Tab-separated table of C-alpha atoms in Angstrom:
chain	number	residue	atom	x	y	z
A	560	UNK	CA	47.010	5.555	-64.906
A	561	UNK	CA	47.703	6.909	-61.119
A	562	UNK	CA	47.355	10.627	-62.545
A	563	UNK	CA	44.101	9.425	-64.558
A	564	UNK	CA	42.161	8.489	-61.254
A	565	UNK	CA	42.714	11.482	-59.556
A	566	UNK	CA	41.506	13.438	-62.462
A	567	UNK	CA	38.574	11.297	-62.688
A	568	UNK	CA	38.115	11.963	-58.601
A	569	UNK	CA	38.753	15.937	-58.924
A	570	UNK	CA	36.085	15.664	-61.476
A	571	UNK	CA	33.484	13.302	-59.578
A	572	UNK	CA	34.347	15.668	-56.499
A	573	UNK	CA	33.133	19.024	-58.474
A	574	UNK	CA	30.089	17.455	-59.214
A	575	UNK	CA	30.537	16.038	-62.617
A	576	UNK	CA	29.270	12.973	-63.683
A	577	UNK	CA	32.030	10.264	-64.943
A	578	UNK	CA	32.093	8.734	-68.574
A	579	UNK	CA	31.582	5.213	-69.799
A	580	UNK	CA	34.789	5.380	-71.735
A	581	UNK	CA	36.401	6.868	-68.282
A	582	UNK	CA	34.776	3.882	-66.099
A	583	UNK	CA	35.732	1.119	-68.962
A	584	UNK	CA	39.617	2.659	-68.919
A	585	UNK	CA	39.364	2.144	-64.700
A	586	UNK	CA	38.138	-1.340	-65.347
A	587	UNK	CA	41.039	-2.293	-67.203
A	588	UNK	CA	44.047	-1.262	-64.327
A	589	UNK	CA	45.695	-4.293	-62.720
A	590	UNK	CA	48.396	-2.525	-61.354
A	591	UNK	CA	48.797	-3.103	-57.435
A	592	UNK	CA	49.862	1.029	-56.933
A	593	UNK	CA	47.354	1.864	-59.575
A	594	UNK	CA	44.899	-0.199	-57.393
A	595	UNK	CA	45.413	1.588	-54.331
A	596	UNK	CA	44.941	4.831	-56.016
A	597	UNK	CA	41.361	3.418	-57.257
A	598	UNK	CA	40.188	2.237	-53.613
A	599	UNK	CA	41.520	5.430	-52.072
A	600	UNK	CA	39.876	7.580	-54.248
A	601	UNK	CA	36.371	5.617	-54.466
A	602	UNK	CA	36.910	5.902	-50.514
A	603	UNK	CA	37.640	9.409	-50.344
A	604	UNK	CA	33.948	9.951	-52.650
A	605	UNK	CA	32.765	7.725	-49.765
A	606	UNK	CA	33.507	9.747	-47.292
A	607	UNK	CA	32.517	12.861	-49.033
A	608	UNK	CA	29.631	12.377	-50.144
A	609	UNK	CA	28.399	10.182	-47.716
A	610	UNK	CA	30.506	10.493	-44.322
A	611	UNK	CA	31.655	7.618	-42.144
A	612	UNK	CA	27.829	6.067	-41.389
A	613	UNK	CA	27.532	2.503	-42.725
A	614	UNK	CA	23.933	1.450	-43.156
A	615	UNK	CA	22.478	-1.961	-41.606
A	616	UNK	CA	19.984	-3.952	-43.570
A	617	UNK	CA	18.132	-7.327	-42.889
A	618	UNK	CA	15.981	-9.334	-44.792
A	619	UNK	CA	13.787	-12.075	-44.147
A	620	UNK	CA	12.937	-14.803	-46.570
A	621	UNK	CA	9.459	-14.668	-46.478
A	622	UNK	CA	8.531	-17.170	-48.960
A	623	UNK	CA	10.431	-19.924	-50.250
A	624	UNK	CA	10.843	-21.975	-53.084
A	625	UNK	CA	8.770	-22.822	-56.243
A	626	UNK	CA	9.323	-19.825	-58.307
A	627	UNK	CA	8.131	-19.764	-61.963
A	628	UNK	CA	11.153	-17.781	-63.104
A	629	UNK	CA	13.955	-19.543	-64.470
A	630	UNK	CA	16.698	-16.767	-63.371
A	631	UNK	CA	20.159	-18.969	-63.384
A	632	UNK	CA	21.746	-18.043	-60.533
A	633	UNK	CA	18.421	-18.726	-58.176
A	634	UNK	CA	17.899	-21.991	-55.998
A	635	UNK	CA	14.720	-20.880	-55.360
A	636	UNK	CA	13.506	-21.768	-58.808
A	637	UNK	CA	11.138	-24.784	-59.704
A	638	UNK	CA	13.108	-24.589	-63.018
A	639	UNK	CA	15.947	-26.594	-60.918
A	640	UNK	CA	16.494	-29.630	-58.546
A	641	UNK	CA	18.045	-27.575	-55.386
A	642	UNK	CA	18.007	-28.485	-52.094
A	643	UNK	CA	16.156	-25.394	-50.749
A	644	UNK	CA	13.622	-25.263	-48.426
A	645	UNK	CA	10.013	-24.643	-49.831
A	646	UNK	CA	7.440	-22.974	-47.289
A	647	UNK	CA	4.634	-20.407	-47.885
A	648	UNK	CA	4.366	-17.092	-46.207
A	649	UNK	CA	5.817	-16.195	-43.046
A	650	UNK	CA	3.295	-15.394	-40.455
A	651	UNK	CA	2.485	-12.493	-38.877
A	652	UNK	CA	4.343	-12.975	-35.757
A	653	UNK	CA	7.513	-14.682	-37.176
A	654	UNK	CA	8.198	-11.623	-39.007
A	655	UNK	CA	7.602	-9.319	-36.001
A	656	UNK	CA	9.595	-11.209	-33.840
A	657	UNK	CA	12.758	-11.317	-36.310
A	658	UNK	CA	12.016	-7.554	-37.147
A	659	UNK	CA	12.285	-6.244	-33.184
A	660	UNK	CA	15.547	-8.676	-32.555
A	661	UNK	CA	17.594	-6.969	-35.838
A	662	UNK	CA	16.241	-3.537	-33.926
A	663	UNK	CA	17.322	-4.022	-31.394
A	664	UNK	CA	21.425	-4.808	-32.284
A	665	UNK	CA	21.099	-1.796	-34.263
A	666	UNK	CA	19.895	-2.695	-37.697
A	667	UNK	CA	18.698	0.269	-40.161
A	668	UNK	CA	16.126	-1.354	-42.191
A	669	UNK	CA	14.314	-4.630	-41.977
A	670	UNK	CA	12.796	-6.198	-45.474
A	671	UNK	CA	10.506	-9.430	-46.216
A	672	UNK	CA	11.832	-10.969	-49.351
A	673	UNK	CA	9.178	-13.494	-51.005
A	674	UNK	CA	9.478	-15.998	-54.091
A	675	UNK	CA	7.798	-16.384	-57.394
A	676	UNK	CA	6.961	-13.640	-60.120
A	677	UNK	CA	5.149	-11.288	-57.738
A	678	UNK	CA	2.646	-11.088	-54.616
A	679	UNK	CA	-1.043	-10.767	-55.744
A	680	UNK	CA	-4.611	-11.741	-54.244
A	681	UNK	CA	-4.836	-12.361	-50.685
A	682	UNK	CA	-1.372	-13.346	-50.568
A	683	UNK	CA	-0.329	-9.411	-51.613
A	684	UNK	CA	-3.311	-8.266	-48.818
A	685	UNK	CA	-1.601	-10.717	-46.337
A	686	UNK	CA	1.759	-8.931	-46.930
A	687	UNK	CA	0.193	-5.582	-46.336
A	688	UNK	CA	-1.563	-6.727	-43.241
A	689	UNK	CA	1.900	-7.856	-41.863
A	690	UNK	CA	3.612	-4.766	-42.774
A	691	UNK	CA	0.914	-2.447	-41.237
A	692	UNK	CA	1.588	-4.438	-37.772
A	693	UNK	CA	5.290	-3.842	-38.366
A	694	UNK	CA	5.480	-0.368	-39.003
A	695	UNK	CA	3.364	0.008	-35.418
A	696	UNK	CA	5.771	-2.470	-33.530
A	697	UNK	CA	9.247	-1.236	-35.036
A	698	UNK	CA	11.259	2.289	-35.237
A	699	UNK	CA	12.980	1.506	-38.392
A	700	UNK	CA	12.791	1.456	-41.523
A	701	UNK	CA	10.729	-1.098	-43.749
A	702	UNK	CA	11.259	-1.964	-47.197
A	703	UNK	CA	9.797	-4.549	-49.562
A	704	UNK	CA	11.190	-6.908	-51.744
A	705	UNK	CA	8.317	-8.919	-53.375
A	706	UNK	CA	8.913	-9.289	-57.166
A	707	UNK	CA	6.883	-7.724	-59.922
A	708	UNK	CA	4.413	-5.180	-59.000
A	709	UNK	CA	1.556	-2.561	-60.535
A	710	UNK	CA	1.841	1.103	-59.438
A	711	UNK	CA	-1.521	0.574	-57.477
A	712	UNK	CA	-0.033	-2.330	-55.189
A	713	UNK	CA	2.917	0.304	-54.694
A	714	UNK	CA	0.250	2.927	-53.338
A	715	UNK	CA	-0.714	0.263	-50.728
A	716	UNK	CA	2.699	-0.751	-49.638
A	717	UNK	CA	3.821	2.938	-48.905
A	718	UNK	CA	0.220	3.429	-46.728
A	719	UNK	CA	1.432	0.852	-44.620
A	720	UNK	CA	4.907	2.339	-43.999
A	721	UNK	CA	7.195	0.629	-46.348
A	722	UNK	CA	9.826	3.824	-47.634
A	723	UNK	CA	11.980	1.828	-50.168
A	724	UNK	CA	11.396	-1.001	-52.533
A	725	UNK	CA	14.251	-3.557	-53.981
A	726	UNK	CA	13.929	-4.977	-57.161
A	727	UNK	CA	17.095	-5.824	-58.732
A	728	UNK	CA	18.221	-5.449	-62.618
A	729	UNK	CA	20.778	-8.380	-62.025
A	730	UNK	CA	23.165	-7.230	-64.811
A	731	UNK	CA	23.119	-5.529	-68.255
A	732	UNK	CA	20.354	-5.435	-70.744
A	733	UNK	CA	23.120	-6.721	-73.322
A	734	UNK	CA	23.493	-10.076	-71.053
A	735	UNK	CA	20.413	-10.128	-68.889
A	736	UNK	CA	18.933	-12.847	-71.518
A	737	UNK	CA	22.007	-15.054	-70.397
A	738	UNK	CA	20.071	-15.331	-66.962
A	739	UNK	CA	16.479	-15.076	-67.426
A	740	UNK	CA	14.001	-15.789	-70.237
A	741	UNK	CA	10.256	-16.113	-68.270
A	742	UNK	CA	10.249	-12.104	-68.112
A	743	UNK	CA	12.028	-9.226	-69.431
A	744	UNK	CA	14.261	-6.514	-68.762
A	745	UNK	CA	11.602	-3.986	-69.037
A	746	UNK	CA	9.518	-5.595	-67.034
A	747	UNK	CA	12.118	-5.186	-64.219
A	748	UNK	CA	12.805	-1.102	-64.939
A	749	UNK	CA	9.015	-0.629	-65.099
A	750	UNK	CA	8.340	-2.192	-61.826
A	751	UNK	CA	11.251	-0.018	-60.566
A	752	UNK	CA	9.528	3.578	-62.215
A	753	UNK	CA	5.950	2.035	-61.131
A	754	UNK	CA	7.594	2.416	-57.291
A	755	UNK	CA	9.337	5.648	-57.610
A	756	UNK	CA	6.358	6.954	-59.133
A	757	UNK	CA	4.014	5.780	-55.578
A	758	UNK	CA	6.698	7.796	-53.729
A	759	UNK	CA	9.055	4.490	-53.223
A	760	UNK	CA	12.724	4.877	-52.855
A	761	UNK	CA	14.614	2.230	-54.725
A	762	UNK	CA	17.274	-0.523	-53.485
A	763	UNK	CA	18.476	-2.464	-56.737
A	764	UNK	CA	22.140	-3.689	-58.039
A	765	UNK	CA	22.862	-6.613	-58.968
A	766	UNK	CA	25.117	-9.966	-59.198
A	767	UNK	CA	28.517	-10.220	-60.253
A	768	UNK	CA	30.495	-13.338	-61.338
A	769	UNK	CA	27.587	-14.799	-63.618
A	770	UNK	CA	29.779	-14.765	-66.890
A	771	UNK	CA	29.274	-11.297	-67.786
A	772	UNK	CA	32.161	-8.746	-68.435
A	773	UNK	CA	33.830	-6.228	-67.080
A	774	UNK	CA	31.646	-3.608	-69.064
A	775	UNK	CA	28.243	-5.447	-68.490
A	776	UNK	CA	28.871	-4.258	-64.768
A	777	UNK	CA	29.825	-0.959	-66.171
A	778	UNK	CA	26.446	-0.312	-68.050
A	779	UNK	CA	24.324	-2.001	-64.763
A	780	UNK	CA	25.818	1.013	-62.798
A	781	UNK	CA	24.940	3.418	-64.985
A	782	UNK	CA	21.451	2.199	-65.497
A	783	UNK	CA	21.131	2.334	-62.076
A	784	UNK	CA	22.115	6.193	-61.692
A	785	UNK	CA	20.018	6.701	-64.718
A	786	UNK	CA	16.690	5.385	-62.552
A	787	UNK	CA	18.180	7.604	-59.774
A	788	UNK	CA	18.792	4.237	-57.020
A	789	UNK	CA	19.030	5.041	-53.717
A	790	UNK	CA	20.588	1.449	-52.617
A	791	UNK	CA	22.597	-0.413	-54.825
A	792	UNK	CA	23.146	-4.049	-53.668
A	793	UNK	CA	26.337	-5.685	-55.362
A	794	UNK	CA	25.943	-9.634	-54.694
A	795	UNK	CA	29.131	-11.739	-55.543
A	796	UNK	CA	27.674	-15.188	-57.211
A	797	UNK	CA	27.113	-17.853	-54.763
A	798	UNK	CA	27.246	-20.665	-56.958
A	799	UNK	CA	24.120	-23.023	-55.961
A	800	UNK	CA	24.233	-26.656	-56.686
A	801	UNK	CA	21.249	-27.693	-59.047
A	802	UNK	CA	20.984	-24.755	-60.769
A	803	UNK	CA	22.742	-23.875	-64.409
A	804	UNK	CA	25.972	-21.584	-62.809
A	805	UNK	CA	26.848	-24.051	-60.325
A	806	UNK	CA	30.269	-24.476	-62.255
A	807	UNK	CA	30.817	-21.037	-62.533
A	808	UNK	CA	33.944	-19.530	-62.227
A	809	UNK	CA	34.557	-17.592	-59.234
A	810	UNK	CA	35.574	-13.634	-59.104
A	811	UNK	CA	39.375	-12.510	-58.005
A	812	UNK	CA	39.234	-10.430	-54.521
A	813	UNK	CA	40.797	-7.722	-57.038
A	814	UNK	CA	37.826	-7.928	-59.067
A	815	UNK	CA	35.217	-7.689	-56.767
A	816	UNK	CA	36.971	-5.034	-54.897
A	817	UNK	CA	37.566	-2.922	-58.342
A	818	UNK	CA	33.722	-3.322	-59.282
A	819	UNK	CA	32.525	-1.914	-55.523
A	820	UNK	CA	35.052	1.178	-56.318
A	821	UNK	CA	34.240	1.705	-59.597
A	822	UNK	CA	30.259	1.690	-59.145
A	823	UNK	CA	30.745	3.882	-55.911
A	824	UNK	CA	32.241	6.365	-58.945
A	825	UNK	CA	29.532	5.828	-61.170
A	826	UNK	CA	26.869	6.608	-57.991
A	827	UNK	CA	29.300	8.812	-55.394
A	828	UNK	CA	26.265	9.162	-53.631
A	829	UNK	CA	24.334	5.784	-53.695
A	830	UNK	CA	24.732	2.861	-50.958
A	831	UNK	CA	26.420	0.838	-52.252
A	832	UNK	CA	26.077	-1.612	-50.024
A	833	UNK	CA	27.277	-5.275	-50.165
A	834	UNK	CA	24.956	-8.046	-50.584
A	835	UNK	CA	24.742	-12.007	-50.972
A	836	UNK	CA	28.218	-13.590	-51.623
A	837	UNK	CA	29.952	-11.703	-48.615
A	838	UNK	CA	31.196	-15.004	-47.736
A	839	UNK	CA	33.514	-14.895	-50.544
A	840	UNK	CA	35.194	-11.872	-49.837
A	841	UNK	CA	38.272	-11.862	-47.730
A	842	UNK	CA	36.911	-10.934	-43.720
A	843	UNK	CA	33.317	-10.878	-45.060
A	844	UNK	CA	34.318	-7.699	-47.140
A	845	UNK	CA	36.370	-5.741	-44.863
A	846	UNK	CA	38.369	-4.431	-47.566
A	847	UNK	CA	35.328	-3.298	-49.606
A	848	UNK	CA	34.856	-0.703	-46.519
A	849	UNK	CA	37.614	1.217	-47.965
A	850	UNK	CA	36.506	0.811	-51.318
A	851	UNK	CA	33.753	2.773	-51.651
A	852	UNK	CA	31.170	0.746	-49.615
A	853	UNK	CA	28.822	2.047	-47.309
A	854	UNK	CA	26.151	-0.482	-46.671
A	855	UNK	CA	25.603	-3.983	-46.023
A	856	UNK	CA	23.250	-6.721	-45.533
A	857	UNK	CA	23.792	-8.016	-42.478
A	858	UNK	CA	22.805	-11.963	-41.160
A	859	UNK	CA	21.843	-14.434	-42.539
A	860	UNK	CA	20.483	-13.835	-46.453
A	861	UNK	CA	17.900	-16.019	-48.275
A	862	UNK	CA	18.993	-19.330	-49.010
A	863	UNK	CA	22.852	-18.678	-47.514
A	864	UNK	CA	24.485	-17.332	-44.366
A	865	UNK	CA	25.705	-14.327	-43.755
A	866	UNK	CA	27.666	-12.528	-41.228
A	867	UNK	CA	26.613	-12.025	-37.324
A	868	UNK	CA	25.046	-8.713	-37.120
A	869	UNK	CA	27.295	-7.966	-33.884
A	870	UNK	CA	30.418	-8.833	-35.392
A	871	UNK	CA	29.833	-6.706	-38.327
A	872	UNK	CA	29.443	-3.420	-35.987
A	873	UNK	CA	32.919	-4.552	-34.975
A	874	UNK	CA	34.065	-4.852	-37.879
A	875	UNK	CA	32.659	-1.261	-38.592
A	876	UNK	CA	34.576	0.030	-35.561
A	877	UNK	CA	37.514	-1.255	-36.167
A	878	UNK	CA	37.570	0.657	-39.238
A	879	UNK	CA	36.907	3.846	-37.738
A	880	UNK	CA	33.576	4.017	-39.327
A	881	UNK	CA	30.022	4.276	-37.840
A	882	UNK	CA	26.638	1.948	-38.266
A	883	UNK	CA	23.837	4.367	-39.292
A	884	UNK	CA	21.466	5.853	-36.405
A	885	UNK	CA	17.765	5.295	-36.719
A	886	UNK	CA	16.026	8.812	-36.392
């Protein structure tokens, strides 16, 4: 298996683009030596590809609570009896303030993150006027994360300085029914086209550990380098009392450090940049440094905490690696 993985990185390395039936055979090595082999080389793509910069996001949860959608893993759905907290939309200054302190330790990209199906109406005109103020008060870079969206809304977002949009797929089209029914997986991709076609670049991933398989993950990475993702956030499932996968089982460190190297394979030159669930990893996911990641969210995330911004940079350091510098 050893000999394998280094003929699947000598390929990856010569610009070829790995198989399904390659990434399925990586996803079945438990093998502690054969490990290694796997982290080192999903490292050494890493580092090729992409260098030692590790990119900084934040996001702000910028609406909260009562959302139509009945995704499983989600306490922010009216679907279930959670204990999160419900507000409206942020307001103007809230978000500016938050947006200059993450700038100022360092963070890459700053992101409101809002509830329900999608933004429309005044709420979606409220958003823009927000973002237009941020994009004059803050050097870096803005993204948007507010659900479902029309190709004309994307138009408006990129005029007021937004450069990427997230929108995640969550998991495989084979399972995706397994963890939402109120809208479908097409609906996701075409929101995701409808924003690379206004000029957007993308951010979506998805979440491990909500009962799918190994090769569920397998075919989520490779829709993902099939829509040509720029960011690819891999969240580890937080299990949220109240909602239908608070019993569910939770992923081996092995696992979730064999999925980061395996999708940094599938997408050598991707982000792939750990998301929700870092809490759950080992040292808030040191080890998935030398895995293949090269991004993280950073603080706290929407309805769960995070890690301190300023002791992930030294975290970064200490692994000889580099946070990202704003141009």
């Amino acid at each position: 298996m050893i000999e394998f993985i280094k003929e699947v990185e000598k390929k990856i390395l010569e610009n070829q683009d790995i198989t399904f039936e390659e990434a399925v055979k990586l996803s079945t090595i438990d093998g502690q030596e054969a490990l290694e082999q796997l982290f080192n080389s999903a490292n050494k793509l890493r580092e090729v590809f992409s260098g030692k910069e590790i990119d900084f996001c934040t996001i702000m949860n910028a609406k909260s609570g009562r959302c139509s959608e009945d995704c499983k893993f989600c306490a922010q759905s009216a679907h279930y009896k959670t204990e999160v907290e419900v507000y409206g939309l942020v307001s103007k200054e809230a978000a500016i303030k938050l947006a200059k302190e993450n700038e100022s330790e360092g963070v890459n990209r700053f992101s409101l993150v809002t509830s329900g199906r999608g933004i429309n109406g005044s709420e979606f005109e409220k958003v823009l006027d927000i973002y237009e103020e941020l994009n004059k008060e803050v050097k870096i870079d803005l993204c948007a994360s507010l659900g479902i969206m029309e190709y004309e809304q994307f138009l408006k977002l990129k005029e007021k300085g937004i450069t990427m949009y997230h929108h995640n797929l969550e998991t495989s089209r084979e399972y995706y029914d397994n963890i939402c029914t109120t809208h479908s997986y097409d609906e996701r991709i075409d929101t995701i086209n409808a924003a690379k076609n206004a000029g957007l670049d993308i951010c979506s991933g998805g979440i491990i550990g909500l009962g799918e398989s190994f090769e569920d993950r397998i075919k989520l990475a490779f829709q993902l380098k099939e829509l040509e993702v720029k960011s690819i956030p891999v969240n580890i499932l937080n299990p949220i009392k109240g909602t239908p996968l608070e019993n569910a089982k939770s992923l081996t460190q092995q696992e979730i450090l064999k999925t980061i190297a395996i999708f940094r394979l599938i997408n050598p030159e991707a982000f792939i940049r750990l998301a929700g669930g870092r809490n759950l990893i080992d040292e808030f996911g040191e080890n998935c440094f030398n895995a293949g990641a090269n991004a993280t969210i950073t603080g706290n995330y929407l309805t769960t905490s995070g890690n301190k911004i300023s002791d992930d940079k030294k975290m970064i350091s200490d692994l000889k690696l580099e946070v990202r510098k704003n141009d």
